[in-house]
Coordinates of C-alpha atoms and ligand atoms in Angstrom, one line a residue:
M243 CA -26.4 -0.1 10.8
K244 CA -25.1 2.7 13.0
I245 CA -21.5 3.5 12.5
A246 CA -18.9 5.8 14.0
L247 CA -16.1 7.4 12.1
L248 CA -12.7 7.8 13.7
G249 CA -11.2 10.7 11.8
F250 CA -12.9 13.2 9.5
G251 CA -10.2 14.0 7.0
V252 CA -10.1 13.1 3.3
V253 CA -11.5 9.6 3.7
G254 CA -13.8 10.1 6.7
R255 CA -15.6 13.0 5.1
G256 CA -15.9 11.0 1.9
V257 CA -17.5 8.1 3.8
Y258 CA -19.9 10.6 5.4
D259 CA -20.9 12.0 2.0
L260 CA -21.4 8.6 0.4
T261 CA -23.6 7.3 3.2
K262 CA -25.7 10.3 4.1
D263 CA -28.6 9.4 1.8
R264 CA -28.5 5.6 2.5
E265 CA -31.1 4.0 4.6
D266 CA -29.0 0.9 5.6
I267 CA -25.9 2.8 6.9
S268 CA -26.0 5.9 9.1
V269 CA -23.1 7.8 10.6
S270 CA -24.1 8.3 14.2
K271 CA -20.9 9.7 15.8
V272 CA -17.7 11.2 14.5
L273 CA -14.4 11.4 16.4
C274 CA -12.8 14.6 15.3
L275 CA -10.5 17.1 17.0
E276 CA -11.5 20.0 14.9
D277 CA -14.7 22.2 15.2
V278 CA -17.1 20.5 12.8
T279 CA -20.8 20.6 13.0
L280 CA -22.9 17.9 11.3
P281 CA -26.6 18.0 10.9
D282 CA -27.3 14.4 11.7
A283 CA -24.2 13.0 13.5
E284 CA -22.7 13.8 16.9
V285 CA -19.1 15.1 16.8
T286 CA -16.9 14.2 19.7
R287 CA -13.3 14.5 20.8
N288 CA -13.7 11.7 23.2
F289 CA -13.3 8.1 22.0
R290 CA -15.2 6.8 25.1
D291 CA -18.4 8.4 23.7
I292 CA -18.1 5.9 20.9
V293 CA -16.7 2.8 22.4
E294 CA -19.3 2.9 25.3
D295 CA -22.2 3.6 22.9
E296 CA -24.0 0.2 22.5
T297 CA -26.1 1.4 19.6
I298 CA -22.9 1.7 17.4
D299 CA -22.1 -1.7 15.9
T300 CA -19.3 -0.8 13.5
V301 CA -16.3 1.6 13.8
V302 CA -14.7 3.0 10.7
E303 CA -11.1 3.9 11.3
C304 CA -9.8 6.5 8.9
M305 CA -7.4 8.5 11.1
G306 CA -4.2 7.0 9.7
G307 CA -1.0 6.4 11.6
L308 CA -0.4 3.7 14.2
H309 CA -1.3 5.4 17.5
P310 CA -3.8 6.1 18.8
A311 CA -5.5 4.5 15.8
F312 CA -4.5 0.9 16.8
D313 CA -5.4 1.5 20.4
F314 CA -8.8 2.7 19.5
V315 CA -9.4 -0.2 17.0
R316 CA -8.3 -2.7 19.7
E317 CA -10.6 -1.3 22.3
A318 CA -13.5 -1.2 19.8
V319 CA -12.9 -4.9 19.0
L320 CA -12.8 -5.7 22.7
A321 CA -16.1 -3.9 23.1
G322 CA -17.5 -6.2 20.4
K323 CA -17.7 -3.7 17.5
N324 CA -17.0 -4.6 13.9
I325 CA -14.1 -2.7 12.2
V326 CA -13.6 -1.2 8.8
T327 CA -10.4 0.5 8.1
S328 CA -8.5 2.2 5.3
N329 CA -5.3 2.3 7.3
K330 CA -2.6 0.1 5.6
A331 CA 0.1 1.0 8.1
L332 CA -2.0 -0.2 11.0
V333 CA -3.2 -3.4 9.4
A334 CA 0.3 -4.3 8.0
S335 CA 2.0 -3.6 11.3
F336 CA -0.5 -5.2 13.7
Y337 CA -1.8 -8.0 11.5
D338 CA -0.7 -10.8 13.9
E339 CA -2.4 -9.1 16.8
L340 CA -5.5 -7.9 15.1
L341 CA -6.6 -11.0 13.2
P342 CA -6.6 -13.4 16.1
L343 CA -8.3 -10.8 18.3
V344 CA -11.0 -10.2 15.8
K345 CA -11.5 -14.0 15.5
E346 CA -11.6 -14.4 19.3
K347 CA -14.1 -11.7 19.8
G348 CA -16.3 -12.9 16.9
V349 CA -16.5 -9.5 15.2
L350 CA -16.2 -8.6 11.6
F351 CA -13.2 -6.9 10.1
R352 CA -12.5 -5.5 6.6
C353 CA -9.8 -3.3 5.1
T354 CA -10.3 -3.2 1.3
A355 CA -9.5 0.5 1.0
A356 CA -6.1 0.0 2.6
V357 CA -4.5 -1.1 -0.7
G358 CA -5.5 0.3 -4.1
G359 CA -7.9 3.0 -2.7
G360 CA -10.9 2.6 -5.0
I361 CA -9.7 -0.6 -6.6
G362 CA -11.4 -3.7 -5.3
W363 CA -8.0 -5.4 -5.1
L364 CA -7.9 -6.9 -1.6
S365 CA -11.5 -8.2 -1.8
E366 CA -10.8 -9.8 -5.2
L367 CA -7.5 -11.2 -3.9
E368 CA -9.4 -12.7 -1.0
R369 CA -12.0 -14.2 -3.3
S370 CA -9.3 -15.5 -5.6
R371 CA -7.4 -17.4 -2.9
R372 CA -10.5 -19.4 -2.0
A373 CA -10.3 -21.1 -5.4
Q374 CA -6.6 -21.3 -6.2
K375 CA -3.0 -21.0 -5.0
I376 CA -1.7 -17.4 -5.4
L377 CA 1.8 -17.5 -6.8
S378 CA 2.7 -13.8 -6.7
V379 CA 1.3 -10.3 -6.0
G380 CA 2.5 -6.8 -6.7
G381 CA 2.6 -3.8 -9.0
I382 CA 2.2 -0.1 -9.0
M383 CA 0.6 0.7 -5.6
N384 CA 1.5 4.4 -5.1
G385 CA -0.1 7.1 -7.2
T386 CA 2.3 9.8 -6.1
C387 CA 5.4 7.9 -7.2
N388 CA 3.7 7.0 -10.5
Y389 CA 2.8 10.6 -11.1
I390 CA 6.4 11.8 -10.4
L391 CA 8.0 9.0 -12.6
D392 CA 5.4 9.5 -15.4
S393 CA 6.0 13.3 -15.4
M394 CA 9.8 12.8 -15.5
T395 CA 9.5 10.2 -18.4
R396 CA 6.8 11.7 -20.6
L397 CA 7.3 15.5 -19.9
G398 CA 11.0 15.5 -19.1
L399 CA 10.5 17.2 -15.7
G400 CA 13.1 17.1 -13.0
Y401 CA 12.4 15.3 -9.7
D402 CA 11.7 18.4 -7.6
E403 CA 9.3 19.9 -10.1
A404 CA 7.4 16.7 -10.5
L405 CA 7.1 16.2 -6.7
K406 CA 5.8 19.7 -6.3
Q407 CA 3.2 19.1 -8.9
A408 CA 2.1 15.9 -7.2
Q409 CA 1.8 17.8 -3.9
S410 CA -0.2 20.6 -5.4
L411 CA -2.6 18.1 -6.9
G412 CA -3.0 16.6 -3.4
Y413 CA -1.7 13.2 -4.3
A414 CA 1.2 13.0 -1.8
E415 CA 0.8 11.9 1.8
A416 CA 1.2 14.7 4.4
K417 CA 4.9 13.8 4.6
P418 CA 6.0 13.0 1.0
A419 CA 8.8 10.7 2.4
T420 CA 6.1 8.1 3.1
D421 CA 5.3 8.0 -0.6
V422 CA 8.7 8.7 -2.3
E423 CA 10.8 6.5 0.0
G424 CA 8.4 3.6 -0.7
I425 CA 7.0 3.2 2.8
D426 CA 3.4 3.5 1.7
T427 CA 4.0 0.8 -1.0
W428 CA 5.9 -1.3 1.6
H429 CA 2.8 -1.5 3.9
K430 CA 0.6 -2.3 0.9
I431 CA 2.7 -5.2 -0.4
I432 CA 3.1 -6.6 3.1
L433 CA -0.7 -6.6 3.6
S434 CA -1.3 -8.0 0.1
A435 CA 1.2 -10.8 0.7
N436 CA -0.3 -11.6 4.1
I437 CA -3.7 -12.1 2.5
A438 CA -2.4 -13.9 -0.6
F439 CA -0.2 -16.4 1.3
G440 CA -2.0 -16.6 4.7
V441 CA 1.0 -15.3 6.7
S442 CA 2.1 -12.3 8.7
L443 CA 5.3 -11.0 7.1
E444 CA 8.0 -9.6 9.5
K445 CA 8.1 -6.0 8.2
E446 CA 11.8 -5.6 8.7
T447 CA 12.6 -8.6 6.4
V448 CA 10.9 -6.8 3.4
P449 CA 13.5 -4.4 1.9
V450 CA 12.3 -1.1 0.4
S451 CA 14.0 1.4 -1.7
G452 CA 12.2 4.5 -3.0
I453 CA 12.4 7.0 -5.9
D454 CA 13.6 10.0 -3.9
K455 CA 17.1 9.9 -5.4
I456 CA 16.2 9.6 -9.0
A457 CA 17.4 12.3 -11.4
A458 CA 16.6 13.4 -14.9
C459 CA 19.9 11.9 -16.1
D460 CA 18.7 8.5 -15.0
V461 CA 15.5 8.8 -16.9
E462 CA 17.4 9.9 -20.0
Q463 CA 19.4 6.6 -19.9
F464 CA 16.3 4.5 -19.3
T465 CA 14.5 6.0 -22.3
A466 CA 17.6 5.6 -24.5
H467 CA 17.8 1.9 -23.6
G468 CA 14.0 1.2 -24.1
Y469 CA 12.9 1.2 -20.4
V470 CA 10.5 3.0 -18.2
C471 CA 11.1 3.3 -14.5
K472 CA 8.2 2.5 -12.1
L473 CA 8.1 1.9 -8.3
L474 CA 7.1 -1.8 -8.2
S475 CA 6.3 -4.0 -5.3
R476 CA 6.5 -7.8 -5.5
A477 CA 5.9 -10.8 -3.3
E478 CA 6.0 -14.4 -4.4
Q479 CA 6.2 -17.9 -3.2
G480 CA 9.7 -19.0 -3.8
E481 CA 11.3 -22.4 -3.3
N482 CA 12.9 -21.2 0.0
G483 CA 10.0 -19.2 1.2
I484 CA 8.4 -15.8 0.4
R485 CA 10.3 -13.2 -1.6
A486 CA 9.0 -9.7 -1.0
F487 CA 10.4 -6.3 -1.7
V488 CA 9.7 -2.8 -3.0
Q489 CA 12.1 -1.1 -5.5
P490 CA 12.3 1.1 -8.5
T491 CA 12.1 -1.2 -11.5
L492 CA 12.9 -0.8 -15.2
V493 CA 10.1 -2.2 -17.3
K494 CA 10.2 -2.5 -21.1
Q495 CA 8.6 0.3 -23.1
G496 CA 5.3 -1.2 -24.4
S497 CA 4.6 -3.3 -21.3
L498 CA 1.4 -2.8 -19.4
E499 CA 3.2 -1.3 -16.4
A500 CA 5.1 1.2 -18.6
A501 CA 1.8 2.5 -19.9
V502 CA 0.3 3.4 -16.5
P503 CA -0.2 7.2 -16.6
L504 CA -0.5 9.9 -14.0
N505 CA -1.4 8.8 -10.5
F506 CA -3.0 5.5 -11.5
N507 CA -2.3 2.1 -9.9
L508 CA -1.9 -1.2 -11.6
I509 CA -1.9 -4.2 -9.2
T510 CA -1.5 -7.8 -10.3
F511 CA -1.8 -11.3 -8.9
T512 CA -0.8 -14.5 -10.6
G513 CA -2.7 -17.6 -9.7
A514 CA -2.1 -21.2 -10.4
A515 CA -5.4 -21.5 -12.3
S516 CA -6.2 -17.9 -13.4
D517 CA -2.7 -16.9 -14.4
R518 CA -2.2 -13.1 -14.5
M519 CA -5.1 -10.9 -13.3
S520 CA -4.5 -7.1 -13.2
F521 CA -6.5 -4.3 -11.6
Y522 CA -6.2 -0.7 -12.7
G523 CA -7.7 2.4 -11.3
Q524 CA -7.4 5.2 -8.7
G525 CA -5.4 4.1 -5.8
A526 CA -6.1 7.2 -3.7
G527 CA -8.4 10.2 -3.3
R528 CA -11.5 10.9 -1.2
Y529 CA -14.3 9.3 -3.1
P530 CA -12.4 6.3 -4.6
T531 CA -11.2 5.3 -1.2
A532 CA -14.5 6.1 0.6
Y533 CA -16.2 4.0 -2.1
N534 CA -14.3 0.9 -0.9
V535 CA -15.0 1.7 2.7
V536 CA -18.7 1.7 1.9
Q537 CA -18.3 -1.6 0.0
D538 CA -16.8 -3.0 3.2
L539 CA -19.7 -1.7 5.3
V540 CA -22.2 -3.3 3.0
D541 CA -20.3 -6.6 3.3
V542 CA -20.3 -6.2 7.1
L543 CA -24.0 -5.6 7.0
A544 CA -24.4 -8.9 5.1
G545 CA -22.2 -10.7 7.7
R546 CA -19.2 -11.0 5.5
G547 CA -16.0 -10.4 7.4
F548 CA -12.3 -10.7 6.5
Y549 CA -11.0 -13.2 5.0
A550 CA -7.7 -14.9 4.8
P551 CA -6.6 -17.7 7.2
Y552 CA -3.9 -16.3 9.5
G553 CA -0.7 -18.2 9.4
G554 CA 1.7 -16.7 11.9
K555 CA 4.9 -14.6 11.6
T556 CA 7.1 -15.3 8.6
E557 CA 10.4 -13.8 7.4
A558 CA 10.8 -12.9 3.8
R559 CA 13.8 -14.4 2.0
N560 CA 15.3 -12.4 -0.7
D561 CA 18.3 -14.4 -1.9
G562 CA 17.1 -14.4 -5.6
K563 CA 19.4 -12.5 -7.9
L564 CA 18.6 -9.5 -10.2
T565 CA 20.4 -7.1 -12.4
Y566 CA 20.4 -3.4 -11.3
Y567 CA 21.1 0.1 -12.5
V568 CA 23.1 2.0 -9.9
R569 CA 24.1 5.7 -9.8
G570 CA 25.3 8.1 -7.1
A571 CA 27.8 5.9 -5.3
A572 CA 30.7 3.8 -6.4
W573 CA 29.6 0.2 -7.2
P574 CA 32.5 -2.3 -7.2
E575 CA 34.1 -2.6 -10.7
E576 CA 34.4 -6.4 -10.6
E577 CA 30.6 -6.6 -10.2
T578 CA 29.8 -4.2 -13.0
A579 CA 28.6 -5.4 -16.4
E580 CA 28.3 -2.1 -18.4
C581 CA 28.0 1.7 -18.1
W582 CA 24.9 3.7 -18.8
G583 CA 25.8 7.4 -18.7
Q584 CA 26.6 8.3 -15.1
G585 CA 25.3 5.0 -13.9
V586 CA 26.3 1.3 -14.2
I587 CA 24.5 -1.9 -14.8
T588 CA 25.5 -4.5 -12.3
K589 CA 26.2 -8.2 -12.7
K590 CA 23.5 -10.3 -11.1
V591 CA 23.3 -9.6 -7.4
S592 CA 20.8 -10.8 -4.7
V593 CA 18.0 -8.5 -3.7
E594 CA 19.1 -8.7 -0.1
K595 CA 22.7 -7.8 -0.9
M596 CA 21.7 -4.8 -3.1
H597 CA 19.4 -3.3 -0.5
A598 CA 22.0 -3.8 2.3
W599 CA 24.5 -1.9 0.0
R600 CA 21.9 0.8 -0.6
K601 CA 21.4 1.3 3.1
D602 CA 25.2 2.0 3.4
H603 CA 25.0 4.3 0.4
P604 CA 21.8 6.3 1.1
D605 CA 22.5 8.8 -1.7
A606 CA 22.6 6.2 -4.4
F607 CA 19.7 5.5 -6.7
I608 CA 19.0 1.9 -7.6
A609 CA 16.6 0.3 -10.0
A610 CA 16.2 -3.4 -10.8
L611 CA 15.8 -4.5 -14.4
A612 CA 12.4 -6.4 -14.6
E613 CA 12.9 -10.1 -15.2
Ligands
LIG1119 N1 -0.4 8.6 -1.0 C1 -0.9 7.4 -1.5 C2 -0.6 7.4 -3.0 C3 -2.3 7.1 -1.3 O1 -0.1 8.4 -3.5 O2 -0.9 6.4 -3.7 C4 -2.7 6.5 0.0 O3 -2.1 5.3 0.2

């Protein structure tokens, strides 16, 4: 199989390295704006060289971002090429355009590396939904946030110091806001929910709150009360539709999530037959992510495309109520249950209402107490 790589950064170079000694997959062209010379592949700055090359049957998109990545993917599908991508923002944002187009053109599409990096999460989720109803998905999907929260909890570091360390270790995205404000996790839970439930979630109906306002004084309170803070995503089939959100969450010390160290991910589905199934591993990094791209290429070679039935645009409904820790802005006294240091514990409040309040109070830090 002759493939073209769109992008030659962390993931693209990883895919090149992992395939260079294989006989079944060979990188024939690479779209890259930098001066790179490769012994056995043509490097081009012009996408037309790829899309018009009939010997290339599969395009691997690992540029990141929405544009021009989506425009290139779309054109490649229209030209009859299979697609493998690691780009969660692209797939989560254009799911309802991409999936029908792929089906119409009869090409194969896979995106396992888009969520969980090296963890075979999406491919197992897709297999699982063939045999049972998926009730919920979610977990720790961002290594940078987990690294920061783990360093603050176990080593007592402040937020800025922990973020700097995560950046120097290369975990954070180019713009750390994508990680720490929860956007990366947001795309990942939307994509996971789409596959689990056969829908295309309206992005704007999935609220997200990140960890960028957490402070050492919050972590001290959580530890004193027997909790550990993690950035958790969740999507579940509720009575009134799909609930889906991303928010810092206080899990009990001793729980599986509380034990996840450093930049690891822990992602879980609950199925009607299987009950809880969790997947743990490296959610980022060159070779873990490239490994899942190669797995997808092998599946494409075997004629196995993606996956879930596509069910149309759906709005998430987040009227379920949770208890929250809030600090950094005045939470109404009549809706307060108790005080924790500089923060308060709220009475039960709907997820929707809390996130709307947080939008109006952007300096506040909120964390839900796990149910
Ligand atoms: N920056 C992400 C993380 C990896 O820290 O998990 C890519 O999604």
